[in-house]
């Protein structure tokens, strides 16, 4: 059985909710990633911040990324998966919620992230095609 832990990108890092978006952008650059999980004061997942969120939700709205925090950008209920979850559960979670990045949690701590690139490296062509159809078909028509 292939698990979330087998396909995830290790070394993912949180951005604390109180950190500003300019710091988040710097961390994204340093880590060469386009998204960061947001943690609350107890290091629990409270959202995910993307580079697009910073540009569209802050800069394009005329706000100062040095004054807006990651926590202010966190919206909705964050989705995540346990590291020992089967890859079919990973795909179901990502399809159902139409998400392209999924934090991986072990013992209530962030241990990795699964992105579309991770899926492409580890799944069969049929699995990838089904994932792409379910995520992208609905987002284009809906």
Coordinates of N, CA and C in Angstrom, one line a residue:
X1 N 0.8 -1.2 0.0 CA 0.0 0.0 0.0 C 0.9 1.2 0.0
X2 N 0.6 2.1 -0.9 CA 1.3 3.4 -1.0 C 0.6 4.4 -0.1
X3 N 1.3 5.1 0.7 CA 0.7 6.0 1.7 C 1.0 7.5 1.4
X4 N 0.3 8.4 2.0 CA 0.6 9.8 1.9 C 2.1 10.1 2.2
X5 N 2.6 9.4 3.3 CA 4.0 9.6 3.7 C 5.0 9.2 2.6
X6 N 4.6 8.2 1.8 CA 5.5 7.8 0.7 C 5.6 8.8 -0.5
X7 N 4.5 9.5 -0.7 CA 4.5 10.4 -1.9 C 4.7 11.9 -1.6
X8 N 4.6 12.2 -0.3 CA 4.7 13.6 0.1 C 6.1 14.2 -0.1
X9 N 6.1 15.5 -0.2 CA 7.4 16.3 -0.2 C 7.7 16.6 1.3
X10 N 8.8 16.0 1.7 CA 9.2 16.2 3.1 C 9.8 17.6 3.4
X11 N 9.8 18.1 4.6 CA 10.5 19.3 4.9 C 9.5 20.5 4.8
X12 N 8.3 20.3 4.7 CA 7.3 21.5 4.6 C 7.4 22.3 5.9
X13 N 7.2 23.6 5.7 CA 7.3 24.4 6.9 C 6.0 25.2 7.0
X14 N 5.6 25.5 8.3 CA 4.5 26.4 8.6 C 4.9 27.9 8.4
X15 N 3.9 28.7 8.2 CA 4.1 30.1 8.4 C 3.1 30.5 9.6
X16 N 3.6 31.0 10.7 CA 2.7 31.3 11.8 C 1.7 32.4 11.4
X17 N 0.5 32.2 11.9 CA -0.6 33.1 11.5 C -0.3 34.6 11.7
X18 N 0.6 34.9 12.7 CA 0.9 36.3 13.0 C 1.9 36.9 12.1
X19 N 2.6 36.1 11.2 CA 3.6 36.6 10.3 C 3.0 37.4 9.2
X20 N 3.7 38.4 8.7 CA 3.2 39.2 7.6 C 3.3 38.5 6.2
X21 N 2.6 39.0 5.3 CA 2.6 38.4 3.9 C 4.0 38.6 3.2
X22 N 4.7 39.7 3.5 CA 6.0 39.9 2.9 C 6.9 38.8 3.4
X23 N 6.8 38.5 4.7 CA 7.7 37.4 5.3 C 7.3 36.1 4.6
X24 N 6.0 35.9 4.4 CA 5.5 34.6 3.8 C 6.1 34.5 2.4
X25 N 6.1 35.6 1.6 CA 6.7 35.6 0.3 C 8.1 35.3 0.3
X26 N 8.9 35.9 1.3 CA 10.3 35.6 1.4 C 10.5 34.1 1.7
X27 N 9.7 33.5 2.6 CA 9.9 32.1 2.9 C 9.5 31.2 1.7
X28 N 8.5 31.6 1.0 CA 8.2 30.8 -0.3 C 9.4 30.9 -1.2
X29 N 10.0 32.0 -1.4 CA 11.2 32.1 -2.2 C 12.3 31.2 -1.7
X30 N 12.6 31.3 -0.4 CA 13.7 30.5 0.1 C 13.4 29.0 0.0
X31 N 12.2 28.6 0.1 CA 11.8 27.2 0.0 C 11.5 26.7 -1.4
X32 N 11.4 27.7 -2.3 CA 11.0 27.4 -3.7 C 9.6 26.7 -3.7
X33 N 8.7 27.3 -3.0 CA 7.3 26.7 -3.0 C 6.3 27.8 -3.3
X34 N 5.1 27.4 -3.7 CA 4.0 28.4 -4.0 C 2.9 28.4 -2.9
X35 N 3.1 27.6 -1.9 CA 2.1 27.6 -0.8 C 2.7 27.2 0.5
X36 N 2.2 27.8 1.6 CA 2.6 27.5 2.9 C 1.4 27.2 3.8
X37 N 1.5 26.1 4.6 CA 0.4 25.9 5.6 C 0.6 27.0 6.7
X38 N -0.6 27.5 7.2 CA -0.6 28.5 8.2 C -0.9 27.8 9.6
X39 N 0.0 28.1 10.6 CA -0.2 27.5 11.9 C -0.7 28.6 12.9
X40 N -1.6 28.1 13.8 CA -2.0 29.0 14.9 C -0.9 28.9 16.0
X41 N -1.2 29.5 17.1 CA -0.2 29.6 18.2 C 0.2 28.3 18.8
X42 N -0.7 27.2 18.6 CA -0.4 25.9 19.1 C 0.2 25.0 18.0
X43 N 0.6 25.6 16.9 CA 1.2 24.9 15.7 C 0.2 23.9 15.2
X44 N -1.1 24.3 15.1 CA -2.1 23.5 14.5 C -2.5 24.2 13.2
X45 N -2.8 23.4 12.2 CA -3.2 24.0 10.9 C -4.4 24.8 10.9
X46 N -4.3 26.1 10.4 CA -5.5 26.9 10.4 C -5.8 27.5 9.0
X47 N -5.0 27.1 8.0 CA -5.2 27.5 6.7 C -4.0 27.3 5.8
X48 N -4.1 27.6 4.5 CA -3.0 27.5 3.6 C -2.9 28.8 2.8
X49 N -1.7 29.4 2.7 CA -1.5 30.6 2.0 C -0.7 30.3 0.7
X50 N -1.3 30.8 -0.4 CA -0.6 30.6 -1.7 C 0.0 31.9 -2.2
X51 N 0.9 31.8 -3.1 CA 1.5 33.0 -3.7 C 0.4 33.8 -4.4
X52 N -0.6 33.1 -5.0 CA -1.7 33.8 -5.6 C -2.5 34.6 -4.6
X53 N -2.7 34.0 -3.4 CA -3.4 34.7 -2.4 C -2.8 36.1 -2.0
X54 N -1.4 36.1 -2.0 CA -0.7 37.3 -1.7 C -0.9 38.3 -2.8
X55 N -0.8 37.9 -4.0 CA -0.9 38.8 -5.1 C -2.3 39.3 -5.3
X56 N -3.3 38.4 -5.4 CA -4.7 38.8 -5.7 C -5.4 39.3 -4.5
X57 N -5.2 38.7 -3.3 CA -5.9 39.1 -2.1 C -5.3 40.2 -1.3
X58 N -4.1 40.6 -1.6 CA -3.5 41.6 -0.9 C -3.0 42.7 -1.8
X59 N -1.9 42.4 -2.6 CA -1.3 43.5 -3.4 C -2.3 44.1 -4.4
X60 N -3.0 43.3 -5.2 CA -3.9 43.8 -6.2 C -5.1 44.6 -5.5
X61 N -5.3 44.3 -4.3 CA -6.4 45.1 -3.5 C -5.9 46.4 -2.9
X62 N -4.6 46.6 -3.2 CA -4.0 47.9 -2.6 C -3.5 47.8 -1.2
X63 N -3.5 46.6 -0.6 CA -3.0 46.5 0.8 C -1.5 46.3 0.8
X64 N -0.9 46.6 2.0 CA 0.5 46.5 2.2 C 0.8 45.1 2.7
X65 N 1.6 44.3 2.0 CA 1.9 42.9 2.5 C 2.8 42.9 3.8
X66 N 3.3 44.1 4.1 CA 4.1 44.2 5.3 C 3.2 44.4 6.6
X67 N 1.9 44.6 6.3 CA 0.9 44.9 7.4 C -0.2 43.8 7.5
X68 N -0.4 43.0 6.4 CA -1.4 42.0 6.4 C -0.8 40.7 6.9
X69 N -1.4 40.0 7.8 CA -0.9 38.7 8.3 C -1.4 37.5 7.5
X70 N -0.7 36.4 7.6 CA -1.1 35.2 7.0 C -2.4 34.7 7.6
X71 N -2.6 34.9 8.9 CA -3.9 34.5 9.5 C -5.1 35.3 9.0
X72 N -4.9 36.5 8.6 CA -5.9 37.3 8.0 C -6.4 36.8 6.6
X73 N -5.5 36.1 6.0 CA -5.8 35.5 4.6 C -6.4 34.1 4.7
X74 N -6.3 33.4 5.9 CA -6.8 32.1 6.1 C -8.3 32.1 6.0
X75 N -8.8 31.3 5.1 CA -10.3 31.2 4.9 C -10.7 29.8 4.9
X76 N -11.9 29.5 5.4 CA -12.5 28.2 5.3 C -11.9 27.2 6.2
X77 N -12.2 26.0 6.0 CA -11.7 24.9 6.9 C -10.5 24.2 6.2
X78 N -9.4 24.2 6.8 CA -8.2 23.6 6.1 C -8.4 22.1 6.0
X79 N -7.9 21.6 4.9 CA -7.9 20.1 4.7 C -6.5 19.6 4.9
X80 N -6.4 18.4 5.3 CA -5.1 17.7 5.6 C -5.3 16.2 5.6
X81 N -4.2 15.5 5.6 CA -4.3 14.0 5.7 C -3.2 13.5 6.6
X82 N -3.5 12.3 7.2 CA -2.5 11.7 8.0 C -1.5 11.0 7.1
X83 N -0.2 10.9 7.6 CA 0.9 10.4 6.8 C 0.7 8.9 6.5
X84 N -0.1 8.2 7.3 CA -0.3 6.8 7.0 C -1.5 6.5 6.2
X85 N -2.2 7.5 5.7 CA -3.4 7.3 4.8 C -3.0 6.8 3.5
X86 N -3.8 5.9 2.9 CA -3.6 5.3 1.6 C -3.7 6.4 0.5
X87 N -3.0 6.2 -0.5 CA -3.0 7.2 -1.6 C -4.3 7.4 -2.2
X88 N -5.2 6.4 -2.2 CA -6.6 6.5 -2.7 C -7.3 7.6 -1.8
X89 N -7.0 7.6 -0.5 CA -7.6 8.6 0.4 C -7.1 10.0 0.1
X90 N -5.8 10.1 -0.3 CA -5.3 11.3 -0.7 C -6.0 11.9 -1.9
X91 N -6.2 11.0 -2.9 CA -6.9 11.4 -4.1 C -8.3 11.8 -3.8
X92 N -9.0 11.1 -3.0 CA -10.4 11.4 -2.7 C -10.5 12.7 -2.0
X93 N -9.6 13.0 -1.0 CA -9.6 14.3 -0.3 C -9.3 15.4 -1.3
X94 N -8.4 15.3 -2.2 CA -8.0 16.4 -3.1 C -9.1 16.5 -4.2
X95 N -9.7 15.5 -4.6 CA -10.8 15.5 -5.6 C -12.0 16.2 -5.0
X96 N -12.4 15.7 -3.9 CA -13.7 16.1 -3.2 C -13.7 17.6 -2.9
X97 N -12.5 18.1 -2.5 CA -12.4 19.5 -2.1 C -11.8 20.4 -3.2
X98 N -11.5 19.8 -4.3 CA -10.9 20.5 -5.4 C -9.6 21.3 -5.0
X99 N -8.7 20.6 -4.3 CA -7.5 21.2 -3.9 C -6.3 20.6 -4.6
X100 N -5.3 21.4 -4.7 CA -4.1 21.0 -5.5 C -2.9 20.8 -4.6
X101 N -3.0 21.1 -3.3 CA -2.0 20.9 -2.3 C -2.6 20.4 -1.0
X102 N -2.0 19.4 -0.4 CA -2.6 18.8 0.8 C -1.5 18.7 1.9
X103 N -1.6 19.3 3.0 CA -0.7 19.1 4.1 C -0.8 17.7 4.6
X104 N 0.4 17.2 5.0 CA 0.4 15.8 5.6 C 0.8 16.0 7.1
X105 N 0.0 15.4 8.0 CA 0.1 15.5 9.4 C 0.4 14.2 10.0
X106 N 1.3 14.2 11.0 CA 1.6 13.0 11.8 C 1.7 13.4 13.2
X107 N 0.9 12.8 14.1 CA 0.9 13.1 15.5 C 0.7 14.6 15.7
X108 N -0.2 15.2 15.0 CA -0.6 16.6 15.0 C 0.4 17.6 14.6
X109 N 1.5 17.1 13.9 CA 2.5 18.0 13.4 C 2.7 17.9 11.9
X110 N 3.0 19.0 11.3 CA 3.2 19.0 9.9 C 4.5 18.2 9.5
X111 N 4.4 17.2 8.6 CA 5.5 16.4 8.2 C 5.8 16.5 6.7
X112 N 4.9 17.1 6.0 CA 5.1 17.2 4.5 C 3.9 17.8 3.8
X113 N 4.0 17.9 2.5 CA 3.0 18.5 1.6 C 2.9 17.6 0.4
X114 N 1.7 17.4 -0.1 CA 1.5 16.7 -1.3 C 1.0 17.7 -2.3
X115 N 1.6 17.8 -3.5 CA 1.2 18.7 -4.5 C 0.9 17.8 -5.8
X116 N 0.4 18.5 -6.8 CA 0.2 17.8 -8.1 C 1.5 17.2 -8.6
X117 N 2.6 17.9 -8.4 CA 3.9 17.3 -8.9 C 4.2 16.0 -8.2
X118 N 3.9 15.9 -6.9 CA 4.1 14.7 -6.2 C 3.2 13.6 -6.7
X119 N 2.0 13.9 -7.0 CA 1.1 12.9 -7.6 C 1.6 12.4 -8.9
X120 N 2.1 13.4 -9.8 CA 2.6 13.0 -11.1 C 3.8 12.0 -11.0
X121 N 4.6 12.2 -10.0 CA 5.8 11.4 -9.9 C 5.5 10.0 -9.3
X122 N 4.4 9.8 -8.6 CA 4.1 8.6 -7.9 C 2.9 7.8 -8.4
X123 N 2.0 8.3 -9.2 CA 0.8 7.7 -9.5 C 0.8 7.1 -11.0
X124 N -0.1 6.2 -11.2 CA -0.2 5.7 -12.6 C -0.9 6.8 -13.5
X125 N -0.7 6.6 -14.8 CA -1.4 7.5 -15.7 C -2.9 7.6 -15.6
X126 N -3.5 6.4 -15.3 CA -4.9 6.4 -15.1 C -5.4 7.2 -13.8
X127 N -4.6 7.1 -12.8 CA -4.9 7.8 -11.5 C -4.8 9.3 -11.7
X128 N -3.7 9.7 -12.4 CA -3.5 11.1 -12.7 C -4.6 11.7 -13.6
X129 N -5.0 10.9 -14.6 CA -6.0 11.4 -15.5 C -7.4 11.5 -14.8
X130 N -7.7 10.6 -13.9 CA -8.9 10.7 -13.2 C -8.9 11.9 -12.2
X131 N -7.8 12.1 -11.6 CA -7.6 13.3 -10.7 C -7.8 14.6 -11.5
X132 N -7.1 14.7 -12.6 CA -7.1 15.9 -13.4 C -8.5 16.2 -13.9
X133 N -9.2 15.1 -14.3 CA -10.6 15.3 -14.8 C -11.5 15.8 -13.7
X134 N -11.4 15.2 -12.6 CA -12.3 15.6 -11.5 C -12.0 16.9 -10.9
X135 N -10.8 17.3 -10.8 CA -10.5 18.7 -10.3 C -10.6 19.8 -11.3
X136 N -10.1 19.6 -12.5 CA -10.1 20.7 -13.5 C -11.4 20.8 -14.2
X137 N -12.1 19.7 -14.5 CA -13.4 19.8 -15.2 C -14.4 20.6 -14.5
X138 N -14.5 20.4 -13.2 CA -15.5 21.1 -12.4 C -15.1 22.6 -12.2
X139 N -13.8 22.9 -12.1 CA -13.4 24.2 -11.9 C -13.5 25.1 -13.2
X140 N -13.4 24.4 -14.3 CA -13.6 25.2 -15.6 C -15.1 25.4 -15.8
X141 N -15.9 24.4 -15.6 CA -17.4 24.6 -15.9 C -18.1 25.2 -14.7
X142 N -17.5 25.2 -13.5 CA -18.3 25.7 -12.3 C -17.7 27.0 -11.9

